[in-house]
């Protein structure tokens, strides 16, 4: 388990950037994913259909592929087979709206390494991708999948959180919000940044939902303890141990559905 510092760029063992191919016919989605992956230090190419993906797979030689199941010309399973013929070791993360058990089995049986259903948060996709690359030996980042800050611990793979040794039960959105904060300790994050990374790419929500979920996290993480989640007035939120004079509590409220 490692004490938190901002995560290193996704690099190969030789220090060169990990290459990721993003394949989806939704332009907004590929733009958002591409930008997020580049912010992680990746070299990124995008493709809008299966034929373009296969062509890019040969020329770009990606280390990982984020692949939509339903494409306008060739389905994702056929694209996966074509990519694996060229690069047997490439990591493949499926993105799809199909979440039936038989679909998951089909994707994994065909050679997919992991599976994320739409809508999804960028933090979930990036965490899954990091896990795939780490397990494949493609990246040289530390192999521990647990994050720690002060007495707060998150096991990303088991999706468990504890503080002071006590398990804290979180909803899916609360977990992703805390993960984003824990991956960026001591860094002030704006509400817009949090919305873009934690909520689904097509959420289209308002900043007040961030305030609401921060308040839920505080009640579960900070209640009765030295506070770790702080508000920086007019800017955003930060995970830190020392409480600055510019901090103030976030408003409370009842959680919305989701």
Coordinates of N, CA and C in Angstrom, one line a residue:
X1 N 0.9 -1.2 0.0 CA 0.0 0.0 0.0 C 0.9 1.2 0.0
X2 N 0.5 2.2 -0.8 CA 1.4 3.4 -0.9 C 0.7 4.6 -0.4
X3 N 1.5 5.5 0.2 CA 0.9 6.8 0.6 C 0.7 7.6 -0.7
X4 N -0.3 8.4 -0.7 CA -0.7 9.0 -2.0 C 0.1 10.2 -2.4
X5 N 0.6 10.1 -3.6 CA 1.1 11.3 -4.4 C 0.3 11.2 -5.7
X6 N 0.2 12.3 -6.5 CA -0.4 12.2 -7.8 C 0.1 11.0 -8.6
X7 N -0.8 10.2 -9.2 CA -0.3 9.0 -9.9 C 0.6 9.4 -11.1
X8 N 1.6 8.5 -11.3 CA 2.6 8.8 -12.4 C 1.9 8.6 -13.7
X9 N 2.5 9.1 -14.8 CA 1.9 9.0 -16.1 C 2.0 7.5 -16.5
X10 N 1.0 7.1 -17.3 CA 1.0 5.7 -17.8 C 2.1 5.5 -18.8
X11 N 3.2 4.9 -18.4 CA 4.3 4.7 -19.3 C 4.7 3.2 -19.3
X12 N 5.3 2.8 -20.4 CA 5.8 1.5 -20.6 C 7.1 1.4 -19.7
X13 N 7.5 0.1 -19.5 CA 8.7 0.0 -18.7 C 10.0 0.8 -19.2
X14 N 10.0 1.0 -20.5 CA 11.1 1.8 -21.1 C 10.9 3.3 -20.9
X15 N 9.8 3.7 -20.3 CA 9.5 5.1 -20.1 C 8.7 5.8 -21.2
X16 N 8.5 5.1 -22.3 CA 7.7 5.7 -23.4 C 6.2 5.7 -23.0
X17 N 5.4 6.6 -23.6 CA 4.0 6.6 -23.3 C 3.3 5.3 -23.7
X18 N 2.3 4.9 -22.9 CA 1.4 3.8 -23.3 C 0.6 4.3 -24.4
X19 N 0.4 3.4 -25.5 CA -0.4 3.8 -26.6 C -1.8 3.2 -26.4
X20 N -2.9 4.0 -26.5 CA -4.2 3.6 -26.4 C -5.1 4.0 -27.6
X21 N -5.8 3.0 -28.1 CA -6.7 3.2 -29.2 C -8.1 3.2 -28.7
X22 N -8.9 4.3 -28.9 CA -10.2 4.4 -28.5 C -11.2 4.3 -29.7
X23 N -12.1 3.3 -29.6 CA -12.9 3.0 -30.8 C -14.4 3.1 -30.3
X24 N -15.1 4.1 -30.9 CA -16.5 4.3 -30.6 C -17.1 5.2 -31.7
X25 N -18.3 5.1 -32.1 CA -18.9 5.9 -33.1 C -19.5 7.2 -32.6
X26 N -19.4 7.4 -31.2 CA -19.9 8.6 -30.6 C -18.7 9.6 -30.5
X27 N -18.7 10.6 -31.3 CA -17.6 11.5 -31.3 C -17.3 12.2 -30.0
X28 N -18.4 12.6 -29.3 CA -18.2 13.3 -28.0 C -17.5 12.3 -27.0
X29 N -17.9 11.1 -27.1 CA -17.3 10.1 -26.1 C -15.8 9.9 -26.4
X30 N -15.4 9.7 -27.7 CA -14.0 9.6 -28.0 C -13.2 10.8 -27.7
X31 N -13.8 12.0 -27.9 CA -13.1 13.2 -27.5 C -12.8 13.3 -26.0
X32 N -13.8 13.0 -25.2 CA -13.7 13.1 -23.8 C -12.7 12.0 -23.3
X33 N -12.8 10.8 -23.8 CA -11.9 9.8 -23.3 C -10.5 10.0 -23.8
X34 N -10.3 10.5 -25.0 CA -9.0 10.8 -25.6 C -8.3 11.9 -24.7
X35 N -9.1 13.0 -24.3 CA -8.5 14.0 -23.5 C -8.1 13.5 -22.2
X36 N -9.0 12.7 -21.6 CA -8.6 12.1 -20.2 C -7.4 11.2 -20.3
X37 N -7.3 10.4 -21.3 CA -6.1 9.5 -21.4 C -4.8 10.3 -21.7
X38 N -4.9 11.4 -22.5 CA -3.8 12.2 -22.7 C -3.3 12.9 -21.4
X39 N -4.3 13.2 -20.6 CA -3.9 13.9 -19.3 C -3.2 12.9 -18.4
X40 N -3.4 11.6 -18.7 CA -2.7 10.5 -17.9 C -1.3 10.2 -18.6
X41 N -1.0 10.9 -19.6 CA 0.3 10.7 -20.3 C 0.3 9.7 -21.4
X42 N -0.8 9.3 -21.8 CA -0.9 8.3 -22.9 C -0.8 9.0 -24.3
X43 N -0.4 8.2 -25.3 CA -0.5 8.6 -26.7 C -1.8 7.9 -27.2
X44 N -2.6 8.7 -27.8 CA -4.0 8.3 -28.1 C -4.3 8.4 -29.6
X45 N -5.0 7.4 -30.1 CA -5.6 7.5 -31.4 C -7.1 7.1 -31.3
X46 N -7.9 7.6 -32.1 CA -9.3 7.3 -32.1 C -9.8 6.8 -33.4
X47 N -10.9 6.0 -33.3 CA -11.5 5.4 -34.6 C -13.0 5.4 -34.3
X48 N -13.8 5.6 -35.4 CA -15.2 5.7 -35.3 C -15.9 4.5 -35.8
X49 N -15.2 3.5 -36.4 CA -15.8 2.3 -36.8 C -14.8 1.2 -36.8
X50 N -15.3 -0.1 -37.1 CA -14.4 -1.2 -37.0 C -13.3 -1.2 -38.0
X51 N -13.6 -0.8 -39.2 CA -12.6 -0.8 -40.3 C -11.4 0.1 -40.0
X52 N -11.8 1.3 -39.5 CA -10.8 2.3 -39.1 C -10.0 1.8 -37.9
X53 N -10.6 1.1 -37.0 CA -9.9 0.5 -35.8 C -8.9 -0.5 -36.2
X54 N -9.3 -1.4 -37.2 CA -8.3 -2.4 -37.6 C -7.1 -1.8 -38.3
X55 N -7.4 -0.7 -39.1 CA -6.3 0.0 -39.8 C -5.4 0.6 -38.8
X56 N -6.0 1.3 -37.8 CA -5.2 2.0 -36.8 C -4.4 1.0 -36.0
X57 N -5.0 -0.2 -35.7 CA -4.4 -1.2 -34.9 C -3.1 -1.7 -35.6
X58 N -3.1 -1.8 -36.9 CA -1.9 -2.2 -37.7 C -0.8 -1.1 -37.7
X59 N -1.2 0.2 -37.9 CA -0.3 1.3 -38.0 C 0.2 1.8 -36.6
X60 N -0.7 1.9 -35.7 CA -0.4 2.5 -34.4 C 0.2 1.6 -33.4
X61 N -0.2 0.3 -33.5 CA 0.3 -0.8 -32.6 C 0.0 -0.4 -31.1
X62 N -1.3 -0.3 -30.8 CA -1.6 0.1 -29.4 C -1.3 -1.0 -28.4
X63 N -1.0 -0.5 -27.1 CA -0.8 -1.4 -26.0 C -2.2 -1.8 -25.4
X64 N -3.2 -0.9 -25.6 CA -4.5 -1.1 -25.0 C -5.5 -0.5 -26.0
X65 N -6.7 -1.1 -26.0 CA -7.8 -0.6 -26.8 C -9.1 -0.5 -25.9
X66 N -9.7 0.6 -26.0 CA -11.0 0.9 -25.4 C -12.0 0.7 -26.5
X67 N -12.8 -0.3 -26.5 CA -13.5 -0.7 -27.7 C -15.0 -0.8 -27.4
X68 N -15.8 -0.1 -28.2 CA -17.2 -0.2 -28.2 C -17.7 -1.5 -28.8
X69 N -18.7 -2.1 -28.2 CA -19.2 -3.4 -28.7 C -19.9 -3.2 -30.0
X70 N -20.8 -2.2 -30.0 CA -21.7 -2.0 -31.2 C -21.1 -0.9 -32.1
X71 N -20.6 -1.3 -33.2 CA -20.0 -0.3 -34.2 C -20.8 -0.4 -35.5
X72 N -20.8 0.7 -36.3 CA -21.7 0.8 -37.4 C -21.4 -0.2 -38.6
X73 N -20.1 -0.8 -38.6 CA -19.8 -1.7 -39.7 C -19.5 -3.1 -39.3
X74 N -18.5 -3.2 -38.3 CA -18.1 -4.5 -37.8 C -18.3 -4.5 -36.3
X75 N -18.9 -5.6 -35.8 CA -19.1 -5.6 -34.3 C -17.8 -5.7 -33.6
X76 N -17.8 -5.3 -32.3 CA -16.6 -5.2 -31.5 C -15.9 -6.6 -31.3
X77 N -16.6 -7.7 -31.3 CA -16.0 -9.0 -31.1 C -15.1 -9.3 -32.4
X78 N -15.6 -8.9 -33.6 CA -14.8 -9.2 -34.8 C -13.6 -8.3 -34.8
X79 N -13.8 -7.0 -34.3 CA -12.6 -6.1 -34.3 C -11.6 -6.6 -33.3
X80 N -12.0 -7.1 -32.1 CA -11.1 -7.7 -31.1 C -10.3 -8.8 -31.7
X81 N -11.0 -9.7 -32.5 CA -10.2 -10.8 -33.1 C -9.2 -10.3 -34.1
X82 N -9.6 -9.3 -34.9 CA -8.6 -8.8 -35.8 C -7.4 -8.1 -35.2
X83 N -7.7 -7.4 -34.1 CA -6.6 -6.7 -33.4 C -5.7 -7.7 -32.7
X84 N -6.2 -8.8 -32.2 CA -5.4 -9.8 -31.5 C -4.6 -10.6 -32.5
X85 N -5.0 -10.7 -33.7 CA -4.2 -11.4 -34.7 C -2.9 -10.6 -34.9
X86 N -3.0 -9.3 -34.9 CA -1.8 -8.5 -35.1 C -1.0 -8.3 -33.9
X87 N -1.7 -8.1 -32.7 CA -1.0 -7.9 -31.5 C -1.6 -8.8 -30.4
X88 N -1.1 -10.0 -30.2 CA -1.7 -10.9 -29.3 C -1.8 -10.4 -27.8
X89 N -0.9 -9.6 -27.4 CA -0.8 -9.1 -26.0 C -1.6 -7.8 -25.7
X90 N -2.3 -7.3 -26.7 CA -2.9 -6.0 -26.5 C -4.1 -6.2 -25.5
X91 N -4.2 -5.2 -24.5 CA -5.3 -5.2 -23.5 C -6.5 -4.6 -24.2
X92 N -7.7 -5.2 -23.9 CA -8.9 -4.8 -24.5 C -10.0 -4.6 -23.4
X93 N -10.4 -3.3 -23.4 CA -11.5 -3.0 -22.4 C -12.8 -2.6 -23.2
X94 N -13.8 -3.4 -23.1 CA -15.0 -3.2 -23.8 C -15.9 -2.1 -23.2
X95 N -16.5 -1.2 -24.0 CA -17.5 -0.3 -23.6 C -18.8 -0.6 -24.3
X96 N -19.8 -0.8 -23.5 CA -21.1 -1.1 -24.2 C -22.3 -0.9 -23.3
X97 N -23.4 -0.7 -23.9 CA -24.7 -0.6 -23.2 C -25.3 -2.0 -22.9
X98 N -24.7 -3.0 -23.4 CA -25.2 -4.4 -23.2 C -24.6 -5.0 -21.9
X99 N -25.4 -5.1 -20.9 CA -24.9 -5.6 -19.6 C -25.5 -6.9 -19.2
X100 N -26.1 -7.6 -20.1 CA -26.6 -8.9 -19.7 C -25.4 -9.9 -19.4
X101 N -25.7 -10.9 -18.5 CA -24.6 -11.8 -18.2 C -24.0 -12.5 -19.4
X102 N -24.9 -12.9 -20.3 CA -24.4 -13.7 -21.5 C -23.6 -12.8 -22.4
X103 N -23.8 -11.5 -22.4 CA -23.0 -10.6 -23.2 C -21.6 -10.4 -22.6
X104 N -21.6 -10.3 -21.3 CA -20.3 -10.3 -20.6 C -19.5 -11.5 -20.8
X105 N -20.1 -12.7 -20.7 CA -19.4 -13.9 -20.9 C -18.9 -14.0 -22.4
X106 N -19.7 -13.6 -23.3 CA -19.3 -13.6 -24.7 C -18.1 -12.7 -24.9
X107 N -18.1 -11.5 -24.3 CA -16.9 -10.6 -24.5 C -15.7 -11.1 -23.9
X108 N -15.8 -11.7 -22.7 CA -14.6 -12.3 -22.0 C -14.1 -13.5 -22.7
X109 N -15.0 -14.4 -23.2 CA -14.7 -15.6 -23.9 C -13.9 -15.3 -25.2
X110 N -14.4 -14.2 -25.9 CA -13.8 -13.8 -27.1 C -12.4 -13.2 -26.9
X111 N -12.0 -12.9 -25.7 CA -10.7 -12.4 -25.4 C -10.6 -11.0 -24.8
X112 N -11.8 -10.4 -24.5 CA -11.8 -9.1 -23.9 C -11.3 -9.2 -22.5
X113 N -10.5 -8.3 -22.0 CA -9.9 -8.3 -20.7 C -10.8 -7.8 -19.6
X114 N -11.7 -6.8 -19.9 CA -12.6 -6.2 -18.9 C -13.7 -5.6 -19.7
X115 N -14.7 -5.1 -18.9 CA -16.0 -4.7 -19.5 C -16.6 -3.6 -18.7
X116 N -16.9 -2.5 -19.3 CA -17.6 -1.4 -18.6 C -18.8 -1.0 -19.3
X117 N -20.0 -0.9 -18.6 CA -21.2 -0.6 -19.3 C -21.5 0.9 -19.3
X118 N -22.1 1.4 -20.3 CA -22.5 2.8 -20.5 C -23.8 3.0 -19.7
X119 N -24.0 4.2 -19.1 CA -23.0 5.3 -19.0 C -22.0 5.0 -18.0
X120 N -20.8 5.5 -18.1 CA -19.7 5.3 -17.1 C -19.0 6.6 -16.8
X121 N -18.3 6.6 -15.7 CA -17.4 7.7 -15.4 C -16.0 7.5 -15.9
X122 N -15.4 8.6 -16.2 CA -14.0 8.6 -16.7 C -13.1 7.9 -15.7
X123 N -13.3 8.2 -14.4 CA -12.5 7.6 -13.3 C -12.6 6.1 -13.4
X124 N -13.8 5.6 -13.6 CA -13.9 4.1 -13.6 C -13.1 3.5 -14.8
X125 N -13.3 4.1 -16.0 CA -12.6 3.6 -17.2 C -11.1 3.7 -17.0
X126 N -10.6 4.8 -16.5 CA -9.1 5.0 -16.3 C -8.6 4.0 -15.2
X127 N -9.4 3.8 -14.2 CA -8.9 2.8 -13.1 C -8.9 1.4 -13.7
X128 N -9.9 1.0 -14.5 CA -9.9 -0.3 -15.1 C -8.7 -0.5 -16.0
X129 N -8.5 0.6 -16.8 CA -7.4 0.5 -17.8 C -6.0 0.4 -17.1
X130 N -5.9 1.2 -16.0 CA -4.6 1.1 -15.2 C -4.4 -0.3 -14.7
X131 N -5.5 -0.9 -14.2 CA -5.5 -2.3 -13.7 C -5.1 -3.3 -14.7
X132 N -5.6 -3.2 -15.9 CA -5.3 -4.1 -17.0 C -3.8 -4.0 -17.4
X133 N -3.4 -2.8 -17.5 CA -2.0 -2.5 -17.9 C -1.0 -3.0 -16.8
X134 N -1.4 -2.8 -15.6 CA -0.5 -3.2 -14.5 C -0.4 -4.8 -14.5
X135 N -1.6 -5.4 -14.6 CA -1.6 -6.9 -14.5 C -0.9 -7.5 -15.7
X136 N -0.9 -6.8 -16.8 CA -0.3 -7.4 -18.0 C 1.2 -7.2 -18.0
X137 N 1.7 -6.3 -17.0 CA 3.1 -6.0 -17.0 C 3.5 -4.9 -18.0
X138 N 2.6 -4.3 -18.6 CA 2.9 -3.3 -19.6 C 3.4 -2.0 -18.9
X139 N 2.9 -1.6 -17.7 CA 3.4 -0.4 -17.1 C 4.3 -0.7 -16.0
X140 N 5.1 0.3 -15.6 CA 6.1 0.1 -14.5 C 5.6 0.8 -13.3
X141 N 4.3 1.2 -13.2 CA 3.8 1.8 -12.0 C 3.7 0.8 -10.9
X142 N 3.8 1.2 -9.6 CA 3.7 0.3 -8.5 C 2.5 -0.6 -8.6
X143 N 2.6 -1.9 -8.3 CA 1.5 -2.9 -8.5 C 0.4 -2.9 -7.5
X144 N 0.6 -2.1 -6.4 CA -0.4 -2.2 -5.3 C -1.6 -1.5 -5.8
X145 N -2.8 -2.1 -5.5 CA -4.0 -1.5 -6.0 C -4.8 -0.8 -4.8
X146 N -4.1 -0.6 -3.7 CA -4.7 0.2 -2.6 C -4.1 1.6 -2.6
X147 N -5.0 2.5 -2.3 CA -4.6 3.9 -2.1 C -4.8 4.3 -0.6
X148 N -3.9 5.1 -0.2 CA -3.9 5.5 1.3 C -3.6 7.0 1.4
X149 N -4.4 7.6 2.3 CA -4.1 9.0 2.7 C -4.5 9.2 4.1
X150 N -3.5 9.5 4.9 CA -3.7 9.6 6.4 C -4.2 8.2 6.8
X151 N -5.3 8.1 7.5 CA -5.8 6.8 7.9 C -7.0 6.3 7.0
X152 N -7.1 6.9 5.8 CA -8.1 6.6 4.9 C -7.5 5.6 3.8
X153 N -8.1 4.5 3.6 CA -7.6 3.5 2.7 C -8.7 3.0 1.7
X154 N -8.3 2.9 0.4 CA -9.2 2.5 -0.6 C -8.6 1.3 -1.3
X155 N -9.3 0.2 -1.4 CA -8.9 -0.9 -2.2 C -9.7 -0.9 -3.5
X156 N -9.0 -0.5 -4.6 CA -9.7 -0.2 -5.9 C -10.3 -1.5 -6.4
X157 N -9.6 -2.6 -6.3 CA -10.1 -3.8 -7.0 C -11.2 -4.4 -6.1
X158 N -11.1 -4.4 -4.8 CA -12.2 -4.9 -4.0 C -13.3 -3.9 -3.8
X159 N -13.1 -2.7 -4.2 CA -14.0 -1.6 -4.0 C -14.4 -1.4 -2.6
X160 N -13.4 -1.4 -1.7 CA -13.7 -1.3 -0.3 C -12.9 0.0 0.2
X161 N -13.5 0.7 1.2 CA -12.9 1.9 1.8 C -13.0 1.7 3.3
X162 N -11.9 2.1 3.9 CA -11.9 2.1 5.4 C -11.3 3.4 5.9
X163 N -11.6 3.8 7.1 CA -10.9 4.9 7.8 C -10.7 4.5 9.2
X164 N -9.5 4.6 9.6 CA -9.1 4.1 11.0 C -9.4 2.7 11.2
X165 N -9.4 1.9 10.1 CA -9.6 0.4 10.2 C -11.1 0.1 10.2
X166 N -12.0 1.0 10.1 CA -13.4 0.8 10.1 C -13.9 0.9 8.6
X167 N -14.6 -0.1 8.2 CA -15.2 -0.2 6.8 C -16.2 1.0 6.6
X168 N -16.1 1.7 5.5 CA -17.1 2.7 5.2 C -17.8 2.3 3.9
X169 N -19.1 2.2 4.1 CA -20.0 1.8 2.9 C -20.3 3.0 2.0
X170 N -19.9 2.9 0.7 CA -20.2 4.0 -0.2 C -21.0 3.5 -1.4
X171 N -21.8 4.4 -1.9 CA -22.4 4.1 -3.2 C -21.4 4.2 -4.3
X172 N -21.8 3.8 -5.5 CA -20.9 3.8 -6.7 C -20.4 5.2 -6.9
X173 N -21.3 6.2 -6.9 CA -20.8 7.5 -7.2 C -20.0 8.1 -6.1
X174 N -20.3 7.8 -4.9 CA -19.5 8.2 -3.8 C -18.1 7.7 -3.9
X175 N -18.0 6.4 -4.3 CA -16.7 5.7 -4.4 C -15.9 6.4 -5.5
X176 N -16.5 6.7 -6.6 CA -15.7 7.3 -7.7 C -15.3 8.7 -7.4
X177 N -16.1 9.4 -6.6 CA -15.8 10.8 -6.2 C -14.6 10.7 -5.2
X178 N -14.6 9.8 -4.3 CA -13.5 9.7 -3.3 C -12.2 9.2 -4.0
X179 N -12.4 8.3 -5.0 CA -11.2 7.9 -5.8 C -10.5 9.0 -6.5
X180 N -11.3 9.9 -7.1 CA -10.8 11.1 -7.8 C -10.0 12.0 -6.8
X181 N -10.6 12.2 -5.6 CA -10.0 13.0 -4.6 C -8.7 12.4 -4.1
X182 N -8.7 11.1 -3.9 CA -7.5 10.4 -3.4 C -6.4 10.2 -4.4
X183 N -6.8 10.3 -5.7 CA -5.8 10.3 -6.8 C -5.1 11.6 -6.9
X184 N -5.7 12.6 -6.3 CA -5.2 14.0 -6.5 C -5.1 14.7 -5.1
X185 N -4.4 14.1 -4.2 CA -4.3 14.6 -2.8 C -3.6 16.0 -2.8
X186 N -4.1 16.9 -1.9 CA -3.6 18.2 -1.7 C -3.7 19.1 -3.0
X187 N -4.5 18.7 -3.9 CA -4.7 19.4 -5.2 C -6.2 19.9 -5.1
X188 N -6.4 21.2 -5.3 CA -7.7 21.7 -5.3 C -8.4 21.4 -6.7
X189 N -9.5 20.7 -6.6 CA -10.3 20.3 -7.8 C -11.5 21.1 -7.9
X190 N -11.8 21.7 -9.1 CA -13.0 22.5 -9.3 C -14.2 21.6 -9.4
X191 N -15.4 22.2 -9.3 CA -16.6 21.4 -9.4 C -16.7 20.9 -10.9
X192 N -16.3 21.7 -11.8 CA -16.4 21.3 -13.2 C -15.4 20.1 -13.5
X193 N -14.2 20.2 -12.9 CA -13.3 19.0 -13.1 C -13.9 17.8 -12.5
X194 N -14.5 17.9 -11.3 CA -15.1 16.7 -10.7 C -16.3 16.2 -11.5
X195 N -17.1 17.1 -12.0 CA -18.3 16.6 -12.8 C -17.8 15.8 -14.0
X196 N -16.7 16.4 -14.7 CA -16.2 15.7 -15.9 C -15.6 14.4 -15.7
X197 N -15.0 14.2 -14.5 CA -14.3 12.9 -14.3 C -15.1 11.9 -13.5
X198 N -16.1 12.3 -12.7 CA -16.8 11.4 -11.8 C -18.1 11.0 -12.4
X199 N -18.8 11.9 -12.9 CA -20.2 11.6 -13.5 C -20.0 11.1 -14.9
X200 N -21.0 10.5 -15.4 CA -20.9 9.9 -16.8 C -20.7 11.0 -17.8
X201 N -20.1 10.7 -18.9 CA -19.7 11.6 -19.9 C -20.9 12.4 -20.5
X202 N -22.1 11.8 -20.5 CA -23.2 12.4 -21.0 C -24.2 12.9 -19.9
X203 N -23.7 13.1 -18.7 CA -24.5 13.5 -17.6 C -25.3 14.8 -17.8
X204 N -24.5 15.8 -18.2 CA -25.1 17.1 -18.4 C -25.7 17.7 -17.2
X205 N -25.1 17.4 -16.0 CA -25.7 17.9 -14.7 C -25.2 19.3 -14.3
X206 N -25.5 19.6 -13.1 CA -25.2 20.9 -12.5 C -24.2 20.7 -11.4
X207 N -23.4 21.8 -11.1 CA -22.4 21.7 -10.1 C -23.0 21.4 -8.7
X208 N -24.3 21.7 -8.4 CA -24.8 21.5 -7.1 C -24.8 20.0 -6.7
X209 N -24.8 19.1 -7.7 CA -24.8 17.7 -7.4 C -23.4 17.3 -6.8
X210 N -22.3 18.1 -7.2 CA -21.0 17.8 -6.6 C -21.1 18.2 -5.1
X211 N -21.6 19.4 -4.8 CA -21.8 19.8 -3.4 C -22.5 18.8 -2.6
X212 N -23.6 18.3 -3.2 CA -24.4 17.3 -2.5 C -23.6 16.0 -2.1
X213 N -22.9 15.5 -3.1 CA -22.1 14.3 -2.9 C -20.9 14.5 -2.0
X214 N -20.3 15.6 -2.1 CA -19.2 15.9 -1.1 C -19.8 15.9 0.3
X215 N -21.0 16.4 0.5 CA -21.6 16.4 1.8 C -21.8 15.0 2.3
X216 N -22.2 14.1 1.4 CA -22.5 12.7 1.8 C -21.2 12.0 2.2
X217 N -20.1 12.3 1.4 CA -18.8 11.7 1.7 C -18.3 12.2 3.1
X218 N -18.5 13.5 3.3 CA -18.0 14.1 4.6 C -18.7 13.3 5.8
X219 N -20.0 13.1 5.6 CA -20.8 12.4 6.7 C -20.2 11.0 7.0
X220 N -19.8 10.4 5.9 CA -19.3 9.0 6.1 C -17.8 8.9 6.4
X221 N -17.0 9.8 5.8 CA -15.6 9.8 6.0 C -15.0 10.6 7.1
X222 N -15.6 11.8 7.3 CA -15.1 12.8 8.3 C -15.8 12.8 9.6
X223 N -17.0 12.3 9.7 CA -17.9 12.4 10.8 C -17.1 11.9 12.1
X224 N -17.0 12.8 13.1 CA -16.4 12.4 14.3 C -14.9 12.3 14.3
X225 N -14.3 12.6 13.1 CA -12.8 12.5 13.0 C -12.2 13.8 12.5
X226 N -10.9 13.8 12.5 CA -10.2 15.0 11.9 C -10.6 15.1 10.4
X227 N -11.1 16.2 9.9 CA -11.6 16.3 8.6 C -10.4 16.2 7.5
X228 N -10.8 15.5 6.4 CA -9.8 15.3 5.3 C -10.3 16.0 4.1
X229 N -11.6 16.1 3.9 CA -12.2 16.7 2.7 C -12.6 18.2 3.0
X230 N -12.0 19.1 2.3 CA -12.2 20.5 2.6 C -12.7 21.3 1.4
X231 N -13.5 22.3 1.7 CA -13.9 23.3 0.6 C -13.0 24.5 0.6
X232 N -12.6 24.8 -0.6 CA -11.8 26.1 -0.9 C -12.8 27.0 -1.5
X233 N -13.2 28.0 -0.7 CA -14.3 29.0 -1.1 C -14.1 29.5 -2.5
X234 N -15.1 29.4 -3.4 CA -15.1 29.9 -4.7 C -14.2 29.1 -5.7
X235 N -13.6 28.0 -5.3 CA -12.7 27.3 -6.1 C -13.2 25.8 -6.3
X236 N -13.2 25.1 -5.2 CA -13.6 23.7 -5.3 C -13.3 22.9 -4.0
X237 N -12.7 21.7 -4.1 CA -12.5 20.8 -3.0 C -11.1 20.3 -3.0
X238 N -10.6 19.9 -1.8 CA -9.3 19.4 -1.7 C -9.2 18.3 -0.6
X239 N -8.4 17.3 -0.8 CA -8.2 16.3 0.2 C -6.9 16.6 0.9
X240 N -6.9 17.0 2.1 CA -5.7 17.3 2.9 C -5.9 17.1 4.4
X241 N -4.9 17.1 5.1 CA -5.0 16.9 6.6 C -5.1 18.2 7.3
X242 N -4.5 19.3 6.9 CA -4.6 20.5 7.6 C -5.7 21.4 7.1
X243 N -6.5 21.9 8.0 CA -7.7 22.7 7.6 C -7.3 24.2 7.4
X244 N -7.4 24.7 6.2 CA -7.0 26.1 5.9 C -8.1 27.0 6.3
X245 N -7.8 28.3 6.5 CA -8.8 29.3 6.9 C -9.9 29.5 5.8
X246 N -9.5 29.1 4.5 CA -10.5 29.4 3.4 C -11.5 28.3 3.3
X247 N -11.4 27.3 4.1 CA -12.3 26.1 4.0 C -13.7 26.4 4.7
X248 N -14.7 25.7 4.2 CA -16.0 25.8 4.8 C -16.8 24.6 4.5
X249 N -17.7 24.2 5.4 CA -18.5 23.0 5.1 C -19.4 23.1 3.9
X250 N -19.5 21.9 3.2 CA -20.5 21.9 2.1 C -21.9 21.7 2.6
X251 N -22.9 22.2 1.8 CA -24.3 22.0 2.3 C -24.7 20.5 2.3
X252 N -25.7 20.2 3.1 CA -26.1 18.8 3.2 C -27.3 18.7 2.3
X253 N -28.0 17.5 2.5 CA -29.2 17.3 1.6 C -29.4 15.8 1.5
X254 N -30.5 15.4 0.9 CA -30.8 14.0 0.6 C -30.3 13.6 -0.7
X255 N -29.7 12.4 -0.8 CA -29.1 11.9 -2.1 C -30.1 11.7 -3.1
X256 N -29.8 12.1 -4.4 CA -30.7 11.8 -5.5 C -30.5 10.3 -5.9
X257 N -31.3 9.8 -6.8 CA -31.2 8.5 -7.2 C -29.9 8.3 -8.1
X258 N -29.3 7.2 -8.1 CA -28.2 6.9 -8.9 C -27.0 6.5 -8.1

